[in-house]
Amino acid sequence: QVQLVESGGGLVQAGGSLRLSCAASGRTFSTGSMGWFRQAPGKEREFVARITWNGDNTVYADFVKGRFTIFRDNAKNTVYLQMNSLKPEDTAVYYCATSLLVSLNPSAYNYWGQGTQVTVSL
């Protein structure tokens, strides 16, 4: 079993920054990936970024490249999403998830957190 808890969301003005955290507990993995996804009202859940358990390989969605950074602190079993230059269109519930596979597809992820709300105002 794996439990994931997101935190760090909130209300910020456009151009501001937030750092989301995803604390993991339970089983540990040596393969696969940890990803961040988001879902805005009326839209499908979409991929934001992911990092592999093995090798720290990172991939980002085009709409966040240059603004968001995903990284880990293995000692704390925590994955972060540093979000800079936030835009109103970044407003969504952000979820972290883990997969035994290396994937960008939400369907490949089998453990999910409860999500944290990010709201970016004009």
mmCIF file of C-alpha atoms in Angstrom:
data_model
loop_
_atom_site.group_PDB
_atom_site.id
_atom_site.type_symbol
_atom_site.label_atom_id
_atom_site.label_comp_id
_atom_site.label_asym_id
_atom_site.label_seq_id
_atom_site.Cartn_x
_atom_site.Cartn_y
_atom_site.Cartn_z
ATOM 1 C CA GLN A 1 0.000 0.000 0.000
ATOM 2 C CA VAL A 2 1.060 3.549 -0.759
ATOM 3 C CA GLN A 3 -0.452 6.683 0.708
ATOM 4 C CA LEU A 4 0.087 10.073 -0.907
ATOM 5 C CA VAL A 5 -0.772 13.423 0.653
ATOM 6 C CA GLU A 6 -0.515 16.669 -1.305
ATOM 7 C CA SER A 7 -0.079 20.069 0.268
ATOM 8 C CA GLY A 8 1.008 23.572 -0.646
ATOM 9 C CA GLY A 9 -1.886 24.742 -2.770
ATOM 10 C CA GLY A 10 -3.586 28.066 -2.307
ATOM 11 C CA LEU A 11 -4.618 31.336 -3.880
ATOM 12 C CA VAL A 12 -1.973 33.412 -5.631
ATOM 13 C CA GLN A 13 -1.886 36.252 -8.123
ATOM 14 C CA ALA A 14 -0.742 35.761 -11.688
ATOM 15 C CA GLY A 15 3.041 35.729 -11.852
ATOM 16 C CA GLY A 16 3.375 34.316 -8.369
ATOM 17 C CA SER A 17 4.817 31.025 -7.187
ATOM 18 C CA LEU A 18 3.772 27.986 -5.205
ATOM 19 C CA ARG A 19 5.549 24.826 -4.156
ATOM 20 C CA LEU A 20 3.427 21.716 -3.951
ATOM 21 C CA SER A 21 4.510 18.772 -1.832
ATOM 22 C CA CYS A 22 3.557 15.131 -2.062
ATOM 23 C CA ALA A 23 4.468 13.055 0.961
ATOM 24 C CA ALA A 24 4.556 9.323 0.374
ATOM 25 C CA SER A 25 4.246 6.585 2.944
ATOM 26 C CA GLY A 26 3.937 2.833 2.832
ATOM 27 C CA ARG A 27 5.759 0.747 0.294
ATOM 28 C CA THR A 28 8.795 2.053 -1.497
ATOM 29 C CA PHE A 29 9.582 1.461 -5.146
ATOM 30 C CA SER A 30 12.783 1.299 -7.143
ATOM 31 C CA THR A 31 11.184 1.503 -10.592
ATOM 32 C CA GLY A 32 8.399 3.420 -12.229
ATOM 33 C CA SER A 33 7.606 7.073 -11.712
ATOM 34 C CA MET A 34 5.931 9.742 -9.651
ATOM 35 C CA GLY A 35 3.811 12.254 -11.494
ATOM 36 C CA TRP A 36 1.838 15.434 -11.051
ATOM 37 C CA PHE A 37 -1.504 15.870 -12.787
ATOM 38 C CA ARG A 38 -4.165 18.530 -12.697
ATOM 39 C CA GLN A 39 -7.859 18.803 -13.364
ATOM 40 C CA ALA A 40 -9.776 22.005 -13.940
ATOM 41 C CA PRO A 41 -13.575 22.192 -13.693
ATOM 42 C CA GLY A 42 -15.210 20.622 -16.725
ATOM 43 C CA LYS A 43 -11.931 19.297 -18.107
ATOM 44 C CA GLU A 44 -10.166 15.967 -18.189
ATOM 45 C CA ARG A 45 -7.307 15.226 -15.861
ATOM 46 C CA GLU A 46 -4.071 16.082 -17.632
ATOM 47 C CA PHE A 47 -0.413 15.339 -17.236
ATOM 48 C CA VAL A 48 1.824 18.047 -15.795
ATOM 49 C CA ALA A 49 5.188 16.472 -14.953
ATOM 50 C CA ARG A 50 6.788 13.231 -13.864
ATOM 51 C CA ILE A 51 10.047 11.991 -12.420
ATOM 52 C CA THR A 52 11.324 8.428 -12.485
ATOM 53 C CA TRP A 53 12.196 6.516 -9.351
ATOM 54 C CA ASN A 54 15.338 5.294 -11.061
ATOM 55 C CA GLY A 55 17.577 7.979 -12.505
ATOM 56 C CA ASP A 56 15.551 11.143 -11.804
ATOM 57 C CA ASN A 57 14.552 11.461 -15.443
ATOM 58 C CA THR A 58 12.003 14.265 -15.810
ATOM 59 C CA VAL A 59 9.373 15.074 -18.405
ATOM 60 C CA TYR A 60 7.096 18.114 -18.522
ATOM 61 C CA ALA A 61 3.959 19.034 -20.349
ATOM 62 C CA ASP A 62 4.587 21.708 -22.967
ATOM 63 C CA PHE A 63 2.425 24.257 -21.201
ATOM 64 C CA VAL A 64 4.591 24.228 -18.052
ATOM 65 C CA LYS A 65 8.082 23.949 -19.528
ATOM 66 C CA GLY A 66 10.339 26.657 -18.188
ATOM 67 C CA ARG A 67 7.946 27.463 -15.358
ATOM 68 C CA PHE A 68 7.506 24.273 -13.307
ATOM 69 C CA THR A 69 10.132 21.971 -11.822
ATOM 70 C CA ILE A 70 9.597 18.520 -10.357
ATOM 71 C CA PHE A 71 12.125 17.171 -7.874
ATOM 72 C CA ARG A 72 12.446 14.790 -4.943
ATOM 73 C CA ASP A 73 13.810 14.657 -1.446
ATOM 74 C CA ASN A 74 14.361 10.962 -0.903
ATOM 75 C CA ALA A 75 15.196 11.399 2.775
ATOM 76 C CA LYS A 76 11.708 12.803 3.359
ATOM 77 C CA ASN A 77 9.944 10.538 0.860
ATOM 78 C CA THR A 78 8.542 13.667 -0.713
ATOM 79 C CA VAL A 79 8.126 14.843 -4.293
ATOM 80 C CA TYR A 80 7.740 18.539 -5.043
ATOM 81 C CA LEU A 81 6.366 20.641 -7.836
ATOM 82 C CA GLN A 82 7.831 24.129 -7.875
ATOM 83 C CA MET A 83 5.502 26.369 -9.854
ATOM 84 C CA ASN A 84 6.707 29.781 -10.982
ATOM 85 C CA SER A 85 5.183 32.426 -13.234
ATOM 86 C CA LEU A 86 1.733 31.077 -12.550
ATOM 87 C CA LYS A 87 -1.061 31.892 -14.962
ATOM 88 C CA PRO A 88 -4.832 31.912 -14.442
ATOM 89 C CA GLU A 89 -5.088 28.885 -16.717
ATOM 90 C CA ASP A 90 -3.006 26.948 -14.181
ATOM 91 C CA THR A 91 -5.997 27.005 -11.849
ATOM 92 C CA ALA A 92 -6.927 23.404 -11.063
ATOM 93 C CA VAL A 93 -6.815 20.684 -8.473
ATOM 94 C CA TYR A 94 -3.333 19.207 -8.540
ATOM 95 C CA TYR A 95 -2.790 15.534 -7.802
ATOM 96 C CA CYS A 96 0.312 13.485 -7.264
ATOM 97 C CA ALA A 97 0.388 9.841 -8.229
ATOM 98 C CA THR A 98 2.784 6.938 -8.453
ATOM 99 C CA SER A 99 3.117 4.198 -11.026
ATOM 100 C CA LEU A 100 5.188 1.073 -11.403
ATOM 101 C CA LEU A 101 5.600 2.129 -15.021
ATOM 102 C CA VAL A 102 7.324 5.078 -16.636
ATOM 103 C CA SER A 103 4.373 6.850 -18.187
ATOM 104 C CA LEU A 104 2.687 10.160 -18.950
ATOM 105 C CA ASN A 105 -0.781 8.622 -19.013
ATOM 106 C CA PRO A 106 -3.010 9.021 -15.928
ATOM 107 C CA SER A 107 -4.390 5.524 -16.476
ATOM 108 C CA ALA A 108 -0.966 4.041 -15.759
ATOM 109 C CA TYR A 109 -0.877 5.462 -12.244
ATOM 110 C CA ASN A 110 -2.345 3.294 -9.529
ATOM 111 C CA TYR A 111 -1.999 5.386 -6.365
ATOM 112 C CA TRP A 112 -3.325 8.921 -6.077
ATOM 113 C CA GLY A 113 -3.424 11.618 -3.463
ATOM 114 C CA GLN A 114 -6.526 13.596 -2.556
ATOM 115 C CA GLY A 115 -5.414 16.674 -4.453
ATOM 116 C CA THR A 116 -4.647 20.256 -3.525
ATOM 117 C CA GLN A 117 -6.382 23.298 -4.979
ATOM 118 C CA VAL A 118 -4.346 25.887 -6.850
ATOM 119 C CA THR A 119 -6.123 29.095 -7.782
ATOM 120 C CA VAL A 120 -4.390 31.820 -9.769
ATOM 121 C CA SER A 121 -6.135 35.171 -9.952
ATOM 122 C CA LEU A 122 -5.611 38.029 -12.373
#
